[in-house]
Amino acid sequence: MIFIGERINGGFKDVVKAVKEKDSGIIKKWAIRQTQAGADYIDVNIGAVSNKVEDYIWMIETVQETVSTPISIDTNKLEFLKEALKLCQKTPLINSTTAHDEKLDQLVPLAVEHEVGLIGVCMDEKGSPQDVNRRVELAAKIFTHAVEKGLPPERLFLDPVIMPLKFLQPQATNVLEAISQFRLLSDPPPHIVVGLSNISSQTIELKLINRTFLVMAIEAGLDAAICDVTDTELVSAAITAELIKGEHIYSDSFLKAYQAAKKPGVSD
Amino acid sequence: MLIPEVRQKWANPINTVTIGATSEEGGTRTCTVTVGGSTTLPFLHFEGKIPHRPVIAMEVLDIIPKDWSALLGEHFSDVWDDPGKWAKKCVDEFGADLVCLRLAGCDPDGEDKGPDEAAAAVKSVLEAVGVPLIVWGCGNNDKDNEVLPQCSEISAGERCLFGSITEDNYKTLVALCKADGHKLIAESPVDINIAKQVNVLATDLGLDPKDIVIYPTSGSLGYGVEYVYSIMERGRIAGLGGDTMWAMPILCDIGKEVWKVKEAVSDEIAEWGDQSQRGPLWEATTAYVYLLAGADTLIMRHPKAVSEVKKYLEKLIESK
C-alpha cells in the first residue's frame, strides 16, 4: 500500500498559521509524524493561504530539512509545480492532472521529462463523473494519453474521484466498481489512488468510514491513498486487507514486520 | 516472432552476511565468507546479479559420532576423536569453505558435556583452521542457553555463525550475538510464517536483520524436500519483492538429514544399488535441489558429495 500523508495542507488551520508566520515547527512536526507513521509520500498543499511561489518553496524546503520522504507536489499552479520539481531531492509525485486536454498536454510531458509519478484525476470540462462508465472513460483517456507520451503505467496513479458519503451515498459503490475496472487497463495495471478523507466529509464517524471504505477499496484493487497516515487503525486495517489478499507473507507480528520494512527517513 | 520481456526487476536485494573475521577485523580467520546479495532468483544471471556463490560447510562433532554410516567413517574415523584434527581434514583435504561444529556432546540425553568442554571444542577448531566457523548447539534449548554463552565468549570477535534461534527460544542467543559480534541462524519448522515471525521477534529485540541466516529445516530428498523448496522459493520471492523479514540468505543442513535416511545408509535392498555410490549421491542430489531453491550455505558430510556439488556450483555460477 502506498500511503500519501495528507496533513500538510492549507485546509488545516495550523498549516495556514505556519505559512503566514513562517513557523517551520508546525510543518516539521507533521513531516516527522507522518514519516514515522509510515508515509511513502508527504503531500504538500498550500491551499488558499498564499499565491506566492516562495511560500510553496518554503514549505517543501522545510519538509526536506527534516525527512527524506518523497514529496507529493499538490498544486494546480504550473509555476509552483515547476519550482517544486527543481527542489525535490527524492523522486516526487505530481498531484495532479485531470482529463482536460490542456492539463494532460501540460503535465504529462513534465512527468515524462522529470521521470516522476503522476496522479490523474478522472474529471474534465464536463465536471465530476457521476457513474462507473464515465469514470472508466476518463481513466482510459488519461491512461492512453500518458502511455502514448511515454509515461509507464507504474508511474501513473488514477483517481476515480471519491464523493462524500453524506451527500452522494450511491457514488461510493460507483467508485469501488470503477476501481476494479481501472485494473483492467493494463497488465500490470497502473496504480489506483483516492483522496480518502473525502468519503467521510462532515460525518461524525469519520475514522470508521475512512477505514471501512479503504478496506473495501483495497479489495477492489486500490493500492494508494492520500489519507491520515497517523491514524494507526486505518494503516493497520489497510495492511491487514493486503495480507488477506495474499500480498504479504503472514507472521504473528505482521504489523511490526510491515513497519520494519519501512525505514523512517527522519534526519537529526 | 517477438518474445515478450520476461525479466523482472526486483525491488530489494537479498542481504549479505559475512561470516568470519580476519586479524584486521578483530578475529583470527585467514579468510571470510560472504553469502547472499542476489538481486534475482537462483542463478538467473540474465535477470540480475549473483555476487556471492553458495558455500559449503563440512560438519564436525565435539564427540565421536555414535551412529554415523561406515561410508563417513571411512573418511573421518582417523580424526573424529579430535574436533580440531577433524576440522583440519575437512578444510585441507576436502576443501570445506567453512566448518560447522555441532555440539552433540552437550546433549543432556547423551554425554551431557558442560560449557567448559563446549568452549574448549570451539577453541580447538578455531585454532586448527583458518576458515570461518559455524557453531550449532545440541538442540536442547535449556542446555544450549547454558552452554553457548561461553562458546560465544571464547570466539568473540571471530564473527561466527551461531545456531539456532527459534520462535520460543531466541533471547539468549540474540544477546550473545549482539555482545560478541556473531551472526545467527534463525530456525523454523518448515513454516514460512514462523520463519518470518522468528526474524520479527529477533529484530524487535535489536538484532540487525543483516546478522540473520534463515534455516527452514531442510529435510532430505524423499522426505519433504518439495515442500521446503516451495517455502524457500516463496520466501525468496517475498524477500526480493521488499519483505525485509524474508530478505536473508538461506542455510540448508544437508548432511545431518540425509545420513539418517535409509536411502543413504541402508545396504539391505539389492535393487537400490551400490550403497557406496548411493549415499553420497543422495546427499549431493539433496544439495542440488536446495541450491536451485535458493540455499546460500550448505552443511554437508560426505567428501564425494561435497566435491560433486562444488563441480555443479562451478557451472551454475558461470554467467554467460
Coordinates of C-alpha atoms in Angstrom, one line a residue:
Chain A
M1 CA 0.0 0.0 0.0
I2 CA 1.4 3.4 -0.9
F3 CA 0.4 5.9 1.8
I4 CA 0.4 9.6 0.9
G5 CA 0.3 11.7 4.1
E6 CA -2.4 14.4 3.7
R7 CA -1.7 16.6 6.7
I8 CA 0.4 19.4 5.3
N9 CA -2.5 21.1 3.6
G10 CA -3.6 24.7 3.7
G11 CA -7.1 23.5 4.6
F12 CA -5.8 23.0 8.2
K13 CA -5.7 26.0 10.5
D14 CA -2.3 25.2 11.9
V15 CA -0.8 24.9 8.4
V16 CA -2.3 28.3 7.5
K17 CA -0.7 29.8 10.5
A18 CA 2.6 28.2 9.8
V19 CA 2.8 29.5 6.2
K20 CA 1.7 33.0 7.2
E21 CA 4.1 33.3 10.1
K22 CA 6.8 31.1 8.6
D23 CA 6.6 28.8 11.6
S24 CA 8.6 25.9 10.4
G25 CA 8.0 23.9 13.6
I26 CA 4.4 23.1 12.6
I27 CA 5.4 21.8 9.2
K28 CA 8.4 19.9 10.5
K29 CA 6.2 18.3 13.2
W30 CA 3.7 16.9 10.6
A31 CA 6.5 15.8 8.3
I32 CA 8.1 13.8 11.0
R33 CA 4.9 12.4 12.4
Q34 CA 3.7 11.2 9.1
T35 CA 7.0 9.7 8.2
Q36 CA 7.2 7.8 11.4
A37 CA 3.7 6.5 10.8
G38 CA 4.9 5.0 7.6
A39 CA 4.1 7.6 4.9
D40 CA 5.6 6.8 1.5
Y41 CA 5.0 10.4 0.3
I42 CA 4.3 13.6 2.1
D43 CA 1.6 15.6 0.3
V44 CA 2.3 19.4 0.3
N45 CA -0.6 21.7 -0.5
I46 CA -0.6 25.4 0.2
G47 CA -4.3 25.8 -0.3
A48 CA -5.7 29.3 -0.4
V49 CA -3.2 30.7 2.1
S50 CA -0.9 32.3 -0.4
N51 CA -0.3 32.5 -4.1
K52 CA 3.4 33.3 -3.8
V53 CA 5.7 30.7 -5.2
E54 CA 8.3 31.5 -2.5
D55 CA 5.8 30.3 0.2
Y56 CA 5.3 27.0 -1.6
I57 CA 9.1 26.6 -2.0
W58 CA 9.5 27.4 1.8
M59 CA 7.0 24.6 2.6
I60 CA 8.9 22.0 0.5
E61 CA 12.3 23.0 1.8
T62 CA 11.0 22.9 5.4
V63 CA 9.8 19.3 4.9
Q64 CA 13.0 18.2 3.3
E65 CA 15.1 19.7 6.2
T66 CA 13.7 17.0 8.5
V67 CA 12.7 14.0 6.5
S68 CA 13.8 12.3 3.3
T69 CA 10.3 11.0 2.5
P70 CA 9.4 11.8 -1.1
I71 CA 7.0 14.7 -1.7
S72 CA 3.6 14.7 -3.4
I73 CA 3.5 18.1 -5.1
D74 CA -0.1 19.0 -4.6
T75 CA -0.8 22.2 -6.6
N76 CA -2.7 23.3 -9.7
K77 CA -0.3 26.2 -10.4
L78 CA 2.2 25.3 -13.1
E79 CA 4.8 27.7 -11.7
F80 CA 4.6 26.1 -8.3
L81 CA 4.9 22.7 -9.8
K82 CA 8.0 23.6 -11.9
E83 CA 9.8 25.2 -8.9
A84 CA 8.9 22.2 -6.8
L85 CA 10.3 19.7 -9.3
K86 CA 13.6 21.5 -9.2
L87 CA 13.7 21.3 -5.4
C88 CA 12.6 17.7 -4.7
Q89 CA 15.5 15.5 -3.5
K90 CA 13.7 12.2 -3.8
T91 CA 11.5 11.3 -6.8
P92 CA 8.2 13.2 -6.2
L93 CA 4.7 12.6 -7.3
I94 CA 2.8 15.2 -9.3
N95 CA -0.6 15.7 -7.7
S96 CA -2.3 16.1 -10.2
T97 CA -3.6 16.3 -13.7
T98 CA -7.2 15.9 -14.8
A99 CA -8.5 14.5 -18.1
H100 CA -8.8 18.0 -19.6
D101 CA -6.7 18.0 -22.8
E102 CA -4.9 21.2 -21.9
K103 CA -3.9 19.8 -18.5
L104 CA -2.7 16.5 -20.0
D105 CA -0.7 18.3 -22.6
Q106 CA 0.9 20.4 -19.9
L107 CA 1.6 17.9 -17.2
V108 CA 2.2 14.5 -18.8
P109 CA 5.4 15.8 -20.6
L110 CA 6.6 17.2 -17.3
A111 CA 6.2 13.8 -15.6
V112 CA 7.9 12.1 -18.5
E113 CA 10.8 14.5 -18.7
H114 CA 11.5 14.5 -14.9
E115 CA 10.8 10.8 -14.6
V116 CA 8.3 11.3 -11.8
G117 CA 4.9 9.8 -10.8
L118 CA 1.7 11.5 -11.9
I119 CA -1.8 11.3 -10.4
G120 CA -4.6 11.6 -12.9
V121 CA -7.9 12.6 -11.6
C122 CA -11.0 11.4 -13.6
M123 CA -12.6 14.8 -14.2
D124 CA -12.9 17.0 -17.2
E125 CA -14.7 20.1 -18.6
K126 CA -18.0 18.2 -18.2
G127 CA -17.4 18.1 -14.5
S128 CA -17.2 15.3 -11.9
P129 CA -18.1 11.8 -13.1
Q130 CA -21.5 10.6 -11.9
D131 CA -21.3 6.9 -12.7
V132 CA -18.9 4.0 -13.3
N133 CA -18.8 4.3 -17.1
R134 CA -17.8 8.0 -17.1
R135 CA -15.0 7.3 -14.6
V136 CA -13.7 4.4 -16.7
E137 CA -13.9 6.6 -19.9
L138 CA -11.9 9.3 -18.2
A139 CA -9.4 6.9 -16.8
A140 CA -8.8 5.3 -20.1
K141 CA -8.4 8.8 -21.7
I142 CA -5.7 9.7 -19.1
F143 CA -4.1 6.3 -19.4
T144 CA -3.9 6.3 -23.2
H145 CA -2.5 9.8 -23.3
A146 CA 0.1 9.1 -20.7
V147 CA 1.3 5.8 -22.1
E148 CA 1.5 7.2 -25.6
K149 CA 3.6 10.1 -24.4
G150 CA 6.0 7.7 -22.7
L151 CA 4.8 7.6 -19.1
P152 CA 5.0 3.9 -18.0
P153 CA 1.9 2.5 -16.1
E154 CA 4.0 2.0 -13.0
R155 CA 4.3 5.8 -12.7
L156 CA 0.7 6.6 -13.3
F157 CA -1.9 6.9 -10.4
L158 CA -5.5 7.0 -11.5
D159 CA -8.0 8.6 -9.1
P160 CA -11.7 7.7 -9.6
V161 CA -12.9 10.7 -7.5
I162 CA -14.5 9.9 -4.2
M163 CA -17.5 11.9 -3.2
P164 CA -18.9 12.4 0.4
L165 CA -21.0 9.5 1.6
K166 CA -23.2 12.0 3.5
F167 CA -24.3 13.8 0.3
L168 CA -23.7 11.4 -2.5
Q169 CA -24.1 8.0 -0.9
P170 CA -24.6 6.0 -4.2
Q171 CA -21.3 7.2 -5.5
A172 CA -19.4 5.0 -3.0
T173 CA -20.3 1.8 -4.8
N174 CA -19.6 3.5 -8.2
V175 CA -16.1 4.3 -7.1
L176 CA -15.5 0.8 -5.9
E177 CA -16.7 -0.7 -9.2
A178 CA -14.7 1.8 -11.1
I179 CA -11.5 0.8 -9.2
S180 CA -11.9 -2.8 -10.2
Q181 CA -12.4 -1.8 -13.8
F182 CA -9.4 0.5 -13.8
R183 CA -7.2 -2.5 -13.1
L184 CA -8.1 -4.0 -16.5
L185 CA -6.4 -1.1 -18.3
S186 CA -3.1 -2.9 -18.5
D187 CA -1.1 -5.8 -17.1
P188 CA 0.4 -4.9 -14.7
P189 CA -2.2 -2.2 -14.1
P190 CA -1.4 1.4 -13.3
H191 CA -1.6 2.5 -9.6
I192 CA -5.1 3.5 -8.3
V193 CA -5.3 6.2 -5.7
V194 CA -8.1 8.0 -3.8
G195 CA -8.2 11.1 -1.6
L196 CA -9.7 9.0 1.1
S197 CA -10.9 11.7 3.6
N198 CA -13.5 12.9 1.1
I199 CA -15.6 9.9 1.8
S200 CA -16.2 10.9 5.4
S201 CA -16.5 14.6 4.8
Q202 CA -18.7 16.2 7.5
T203 CA -19.7 12.9 9.0
I204 CA -19.4 12.0 12.7
E205 CA -17.9 8.6 12.4
L206 CA -15.0 9.9 10.2
K207 CA -12.4 7.3 11.1
L208 CA -14.7 4.3 10.9
I209 CA -16.0 5.4 7.5
N210 CA -12.5 6.1 6.2
R211 CA -11.2 2.8 7.4
T212 CA -14.0 0.7 6.1
F213 CA -14.0 2.3 2.7
L214 CA -10.3 1.9 2.4
V215 CA -10.5 -1.9 3.1
M216 CA -13.3 -2.3 0.5
A217 CA -11.3 -0.2 -2.0
I218 CA -8.2 -2.4 -1.4
E219 CA -10.3 -5.4 -2.2
A220 CA -11.5 -3.7 -5.4
G221 CA -7.8 -3.1 -6.4
L222 CA -6.8 0.2 -4.8
D223 CA -3.1 0.4 -4.0
A224 CA -2.5 4.0 -2.9
A225 CA -4.3 6.6 -0.8
I226 CA -4.0 10.2 0.2
C227 CA -5.1 9.9 3.8
D228 CA -4.4 10.5 7.5
V229 CA -1.5 8.2 7.8
T230 CA -1.2 9.0 11.5
D231 CA -4.5 7.1 12.1
T232 CA -2.9 3.8 13.2
E233 CA -6.1 1.8 12.9
L234 CA -6.5 3.0 9.3
V235 CA -3.0 1.9 8.4
S236 CA -3.3 -1.4 10.2
A237 CA -6.6 -2.1 8.5
A238 CA -5.0 -1.5 5.1
I239 CA -2.1 -3.7 5.8
T240 CA -4.4 -6.5 7.1
A241 CA -6.6 -6.2 4.0
E242 CA -3.5 -6.7 1.8
L243 CA -2.4 -9.6 4.0
I244 CA -5.8 -11.3 3.5
K245 CA -5.4 -10.7 -0.3
G246 CA -2.1 -12.6 0.0
E247 CA 0.2 -9.7 -0.8
H248 CA 2.3 -10.2 2.3
I249 CA 3.5 -13.4 4.0
Y250 CA 1.7 -13.8 7.3
S251 CA 3.5 -13.8 10.6
D252 CA 2.0 -13.3 14.0
S253 CA 3.7 -9.9 14.2
F254 CA 2.7 -8.9 10.7
L255 CA 2.1 -5.3 11.5
K256 CA 5.5 -4.9 13.1
A257 CA 7.0 -6.7 10.1
Y258 CA 5.4 -4.3 7.7
Q259 CA 6.6 -1.3 9.6
A260 CA 10.1 -2.8 9.9
A261 CA 10.3 -2.8 6.1
K262 CA 9.8 0.9 6.0
K263 CA 12.9 2.6 7.4
P264 CA 11.6 6.1 8.5
G265 CA 13.7 8.7 6.7
V266 CA 13.9 11.0 9.6
S267 CA 17.2 13.0 9.8
D268 CA 18.6 14.5 13.0
Chain B
M1 CA 8.4 -13.8 -33.5
L2 CA 8.7 -11.2 -30.8
I3 CA 9.5 -12.9 -27.5
P4 CA 7.9 -11.0 -24.6
E5 CA 10.2 -9.5 -22.0
V6 CA 10.1 -11.9 -19.0
R7 CA 12.8 -10.5 -16.9
Q8 CA 11.6 -8.9 -13.7
K9 CA 13.0 -6.0 -11.8
W10 CA 13.1 -7.0 -8.1
A11 CA 12.7 -4.2 -5.5
N12 CA 15.2 -5.5 -2.9
P13 CA 18.5 -7.4 -3.0
I14 CA 18.9 -10.2 -0.5
N15 CA 21.0 -9.2 2.5
T16 CA 24.7 -10.1 2.5
V17 CA 26.1 -11.8 5.6
T18 CA 29.8 -12.1 6.2
I19 CA 31.0 -14.9 8.5
G20 CA 34.5 -14.9 9.9
A21 CA 36.8 -12.0 10.8
T22 CA 40.4 -11.6 9.9
S23 CA 43.0 -10.0 12.1
E24 CA 42.4 -6.6 10.6
E25 CA 38.8 -7.0 11.7
G26 CA 39.4 -8.3 15.2
G27 CA 39.4 -12.1 14.6
T28 CA 42.0 -14.7 13.7
R29 CA 40.5 -16.1 10.5
T30 CA 42.6 -16.3 7.4
C31 CA 39.6 -15.7 5.2
T32 CA 36.0 -14.6 5.5
V33 CA 32.9 -16.0 3.7
T34 CA 30.2 -13.7 2.4
V35 CA 26.8 -15.1 1.3
G36 CA 23.7 -13.5 -0.2
G37 CA 23.4 -10.3 -2.1
S38 CA 21.4 -11.7 -5.1
T39 CA 19.1 -9.3 -7.0
T40 CA 17.3 -12.2 -8.7
L41 CA 16.1 -15.8 -8.2
P42 CA 18.7 -18.5 -8.0
F43 CA 21.2 -18.5 -10.9
L44 CA 19.2 -16.3 -13.2
H45 CA 22.3 -14.4 -14.4
F46 CA 20.4 -12.9 -17.3
E47 CA 17.9 -11.2 -14.9
G48 CA 20.1 -9.9 -12.1
K49 CA 23.3 -10.2 -10.1
I50 CA 24.6 -13.1 -8.0
P51 CA 27.6 -11.5 -6.4
H52 CA 28.4 -14.3 -3.9
R53 CA 28.4 -18.0 -4.7
P54 CA 26.8 -20.5 -2.3
V55 CA 29.3 -22.0 0.1
I56 CA 29.8 -25.5 1.7
A57 CA 30.5 -26.1 5.3
M58 CA 31.5 -29.5 6.5
E59 CA 30.2 -30.9 9.7
V60 CA 32.4 -31.8 12.7
L61 CA 31.1 -33.0 16.1
D62 CA 32.6 -32.4 19.5
I63 CA 32.4 -36.1 20.2
I64 CA 33.0 -39.4 18.3
P65 CA 29.7 -39.9 16.4
K66 CA 27.7 -42.8 17.7
D67 CA 25.8 -43.9 14.6
W68 CA 27.4 -42.5 11.5
S69 CA 27.5 -44.6 8.4
A70 CA 30.6 -46.6 7.6
L71 CA 30.8 -44.5 4.4
L72 CA 31.5 -41.5 6.5
G73 CA 33.7 -43.4 9.0
E74 CA 35.9 -44.4 6.1
H75 CA 37.0 -40.8 5.7
F76 CA 36.8 -39.5 9.3
S77 CA 37.3 -42.3 11.8
D78 CA 41.0 -41.4 11.9
V79 CA 40.3 -37.9 13.1
W80 CA 36.9 -37.8 14.7
D81 CA 38.1 -38.2 18.2
D82 CA 39.6 -34.7 17.9
P83 CA 37.4 -31.8 16.6
G84 CA 40.5 -29.8 15.6
K85 CA 42.0 -32.5 13.5
W86 CA 38.7 -33.4 12.0
A87 CA 38.1 -29.7 11.0
K88 CA 41.6 -29.5 9.6
K89 CA 40.9 -32.6 7.4
C90 CA 37.7 -31.1 6.1
V91 CA 39.4 -28.0 5.1
D92 CA 42.8 -29.2 3.9
E93 CA 41.7 -32.5 2.2
F94 CA 38.1 -31.8 1.2
G95 CA 38.0 -28.1 0.5
A96 CA 35.3 -27.0 3.0
D97 CA 34.6 -23.3 2.8
L98 CA 33.6 -23.3 6.5
V99 CA 33.5 -25.8 9.3
C100 CA 30.2 -26.4 11.2
L101 CA 31.0 -27.6 14.8
R102 CA 27.9 -29.3 16.2
L103 CA 28.0 -29.6 20.0
A104 CA 26.3 -33.0 20.0
G105 CA 28.3 -33.9 23.1
C106 CA 26.3 -31.4 25.1
D107 CA 23.0 -33.2 24.6
P108 CA 21.6 -33.9 28.2
D109 CA 20.3 -37.3 26.9
G110 CA 23.8 -38.1 25.7
E111 CA 27.2 -37.2 27.2
D112 CA 25.8 -34.0 28.7
K113 CA 29.1 -32.1 28.4
G114 CA 29.2 -28.7 30.0
P115 CA 30.1 -25.2 29.0
D116 CA 33.8 -25.6 29.6
E117 CA 34.1 -28.6 27.3
A118 CA 32.0 -27.0 24.7
A119 CA 34.1 -23.8 24.7
A120 CA 37.2 -25.9 24.6
A121 CA 35.9 -27.7 21.4
V122 CA 35.2 -24.3 19.8
K123 CA 38.6 -23.1 20.7
S124 CA 40.4 -26.2 19.3
V125 CA 38.6 -25.8 16.0
L126 CA 39.3 -22.1 15.8
E127 CA 43.0 -22.9 16.4
A128 CA 43.1 -25.8 13.9
V129 CA 41.7 -24.0 10.8
G130 CA 41.6 -20.5 9.3
V131 CA 38.2 -20.8 7.7
P132 CA 35.1 -19.2 9.4
L133 CA 33.1 -21.3 11.9
I134 CA 29.5 -22.3 12.4
V135 CA 28.7 -23.3 15.9
W136 CA 25.5 -25.2 16.4
G137 CA 24.1 -26.3 19.9
C138 CA 22.8 -29.7 20.7
G139 CA 19.2 -28.8 20.1
N140 CA 18.0 -28.8 23.7
N141 CA 17.0 -25.2 24.4
D142 CA 17.8 -25.1 28.1
K143 CA 21.2 -26.8 27.6
D144 CA 22.1 -24.7 24.7
N145 CA 21.3 -21.5 26.6
E146 CA 23.6 -22.8 29.3
V147 CA 26.5 -23.8 27.1
L148 CA 26.5 -21.3 24.2
P149 CA 27.4 -18.2 26.2
Q150 CA 30.8 -19.5 26.9
C151 CA 31.2 -20.6 23.4
S152 CA 30.2 -17.2 22.2
E153 CA 32.6 -15.5 24.6
I154 CA 35.6 -17.7 23.7
S155 CA 35.0 -16.9 20.0
A156 CA 34.2 -13.2 20.5
G157 CA 35.3 -11.1 17.5
E158 CA 35.5 -14.1 15.2
R159 CA 32.1 -13.4 13.7
C160 CA 30.9 -17.0 13.9
L161 CA 27.5 -18.1 12.8
F162 CA 25.6 -19.5 15.8
G163 CA 22.7 -21.9 15.7
S164 CA 20.0 -21.5 16.3
I165 CA 17.2 -19.2 17.5
T166 CA 13.5 -20.3 17.3
E167 CA 10.2 -18.7 17.9
D168 CA 10.2 -20.0 21.5
N169 CA 13.9 -19.6 22.3
Y170 CA 15.8 -16.6 21.0
K171 CA 16.6 -14.1 23.7
T172 CA 19.9 -15.7 24.9
L173 CA 21.4 -16.1 21.5
V174 CA 20.3 -12.6 20.3
A175 CA 22.0 -11.1 23.4
L176 CA 25.2 -13.1 22.8
C177 CA 25.2 -12.2 19.1
K178 CA 25.0 -8.5 19.9
A179 CA 27.6 -8.7 22.7
D180 CA 30.2 -10.8 20.9
G181 CA 29.6 -9.8 17.3
H182 CA 28.4 -13.1 15.9
K183 CA 25.7 -13.9 13.3
L184 CA 22.6 -16.1 13.9
I185 CA 20.8 -19.0 12.3
A186 CA 17.1 -18.4 12.6
E187 CA 15.3 -21.8 12.6
S188 CA 11.7 -22.5 11.8
P189 CA 9.9 -25.9 11.5
V190 CA 9.1 -26.0 7.7
D191 CA 6.8 -23.0 8.1
I192 CA 7.1 -19.8 6.1
N193 CA 5.1 -17.8 8.6
I194 CA 7.1 -18.9 11.6
A195 CA 10.3 -18.2 9.7
K196 CA 9.1 -14.6 9.2
Q197 CA 8.0 -14.4 12.8
V198 CA 11.3 -15.5 14.3
N199 CA 13.0 -12.7 12.3
V200 CA 10.5 -10.2 13.5
L201 CA 10.9 -11.2 17.2
A202 CA 14.7 -11.2 17.0
T203 CA 14.9 -7.8 15.2
D204 CA 12.4 -6.4 17.6
L205 CA 15.0 -7.2 20.3
G206 CA 17.6 -5.2 18.5
L207 CA 19.2 -7.8 16.3
D208 CA 20.2 -6.3 12.9
P209 CA 18.3 -8.2 10.1
K210 CA 21.6 -8.3 8.3
D211 CA 23.0 -10.6 11.0
I212 CA 20.5 -13.4 10.2
V213 CA 20.6 -16.5 8.1
I214 CA 17.3 -18.4 7.6
Y215 CA 17.2 -22.2 8.3
P216 CA 13.8 -23.6 7.2
T217 CA 14.6 -27.1 8.4
S218 CA 15.6 -28.7 5.2
G219 CA 14.6 -32.4 5.0
S220 CA 16.4 -35.0 2.9
L221 CA 15.4 -35.8 -0.6
G222 CA 12.4 -38.1 -0.4
Y223 CA 11.3 -36.7 2.9
G224 CA 9.5 -33.4 2.1
V225 CA 12.2 -31.7 0.0
E226 CA 9.5 -30.3 -2.3
Y227 CA 7.6 -28.6 0.5
V228 CA 10.8 -27.0 1.8
Y229 CA 11.6 -25.9 -1.7
S230 CA 8.3 -24.2 -2.1
I231 CA 8.8 -22.3 1.2
M232 CA 12.3 -21.2 0.2
E233 CA 11.0 -20.1 -3.2
R234 CA 8.0 -18.2 -1.9
G235 CA 10.2 -16.7 0.9
R236 CA 12.9 -15.7 -1.5
I237 CA 10.4 -14.1 -3.9
A238 CA 8.9 -12.1 -1.0
G239 CA 12.4 -11.0 0.1
L240 CA 13.3 -9.8 -3.4
G241 CA 9.9 -8.1 -3.6
G242 CA 10.6 -6.0 -0.4
D243 CA 9.7 -8.1 2.6
T244 CA 12.7 -7.3 4.8
M245 CA 11.9 -10.2 7.1
W246 CA 12.5 -12.7 4.4
A247 CA 15.4 -11.0 2.7
M248 CA 18.1 -13.1 4.4
P249 CA 20.4 -15.7 2.9
I250 CA 19.3 -19.3 3.5
L251 CA 21.2 -22.2 5.1
C252 CA 20.4 -25.9 4.5
D253 CA 21.7 -28.5 6.9
I254 CA 22.0 -31.4 4.4
G255 CA 24.4 -34.0 5.9
K256 CA 22.6 -34.4 9.2
E257 CA 19.2 -35.1 7.4
V258 CA 20.5 -37.3 4.6
W259 CA 22.7 -39.6 6.6
K260 CA 19.8 -40.8 8.7
V261 CA 17.5 -41.9 5.9
K262 CA 17.5 -45.5 4.7
E263 CA 18.1 -44.5 1.1
A264 CA 21.5 -43.2 2.0
V265 CA 22.6 -45.6 4.8
S266 CA 20.9 -49.0 4.0
D267 CA 22.6 -51.7 2.1
E268 CA 19.8 -54.2 2.6
I269 CA 17.8 -53.7 -0.6
A270 CA 19.8 -55.1 -3.5
E271 CA 17.6 -53.2 -6.1
W272 CA 18.8 -49.9 -4.7
G273 CA 22.2 -50.5 -6.0
D274 CA 25.7 -49.9 -4.6
Q275 CA 25.4 -48.1 -1.3
S276 CA 28.9 -46.5 -1.6
Q277 CA 27.6 -44.5 -4.6
R278 CA 24.1 -44.1 -3.4
G279 CA 24.8 -42.4 -0.1
P280 CA 26.9 -39.6 -1.4
L281 CA 24.6 -39.3 -4.4
W282 CA 21.6 -38.9 -2.1
E283 CA 23.4 -36.2 -0.3
A284 CA 24.6 -34.4 -3.4
T285 CA 21.1 -34.5 -5.0
T286 CA 19.5 -33.1 -1.9
A287 CA 22.1 -30.3 -2.1
Y288 CA 21.3 -29.6 -5.8
V289 CA 17.6 -29.3 -5.1
Y290 CA 18.2 -26.8 -2.3
L291 CA 20.7 -24.8 -4.4
L292 CA 18.1 -24.3 -7.0
A293 CA 15.6 -23.3 -4.3
G294 CA 17.9 -20.5 -3.1
A295 CA 20.3 -22.1 -0.5
D296 CA 23.3 -19.9 0.1
T297 CA 25.1 -22.1 2.6
L298 CA 25.1 -25.9 2.8
I299 CA 26.3 -28.0 5.7
M300 CA 27.4 -31.4 4.3
R301 CA 29.3 -34.5 5.4
H302 CA 30.5 -36.8 2.7
P303 CA 33.6 -35.7 0.8
K304 CA 32.4 -37.1 -2.5
A305 CA 29.1 -35.3 -2.2
V306 CA 31.0 -32.1 -1.4
S307 CA 33.2 -32.4 -4.4
E308 CA 30.4 -33.2 -6.8
V309 CA 28.3 -30.3 -5.5
K310 CA 31.4 -28.0 -5.9
K311 CA 31.7 -29.1 -9.6
Y312 CA 28.0 -28.4 -10.1
L313 CA 28.3 -25.0 -8.5
E314 CA 31.1 -24.0 -10.8
K315 CA 28.8 -24.4 -13.7
L316 CA 25.8 -22.8 -12.1
I317 CA 27.8 -19.7 -11.1
E318 CA 29.1 -19.1 -14.6
S319 CA 27.2 -16.2 -16.1
K320 CA 27.2 -16.5 -19.8

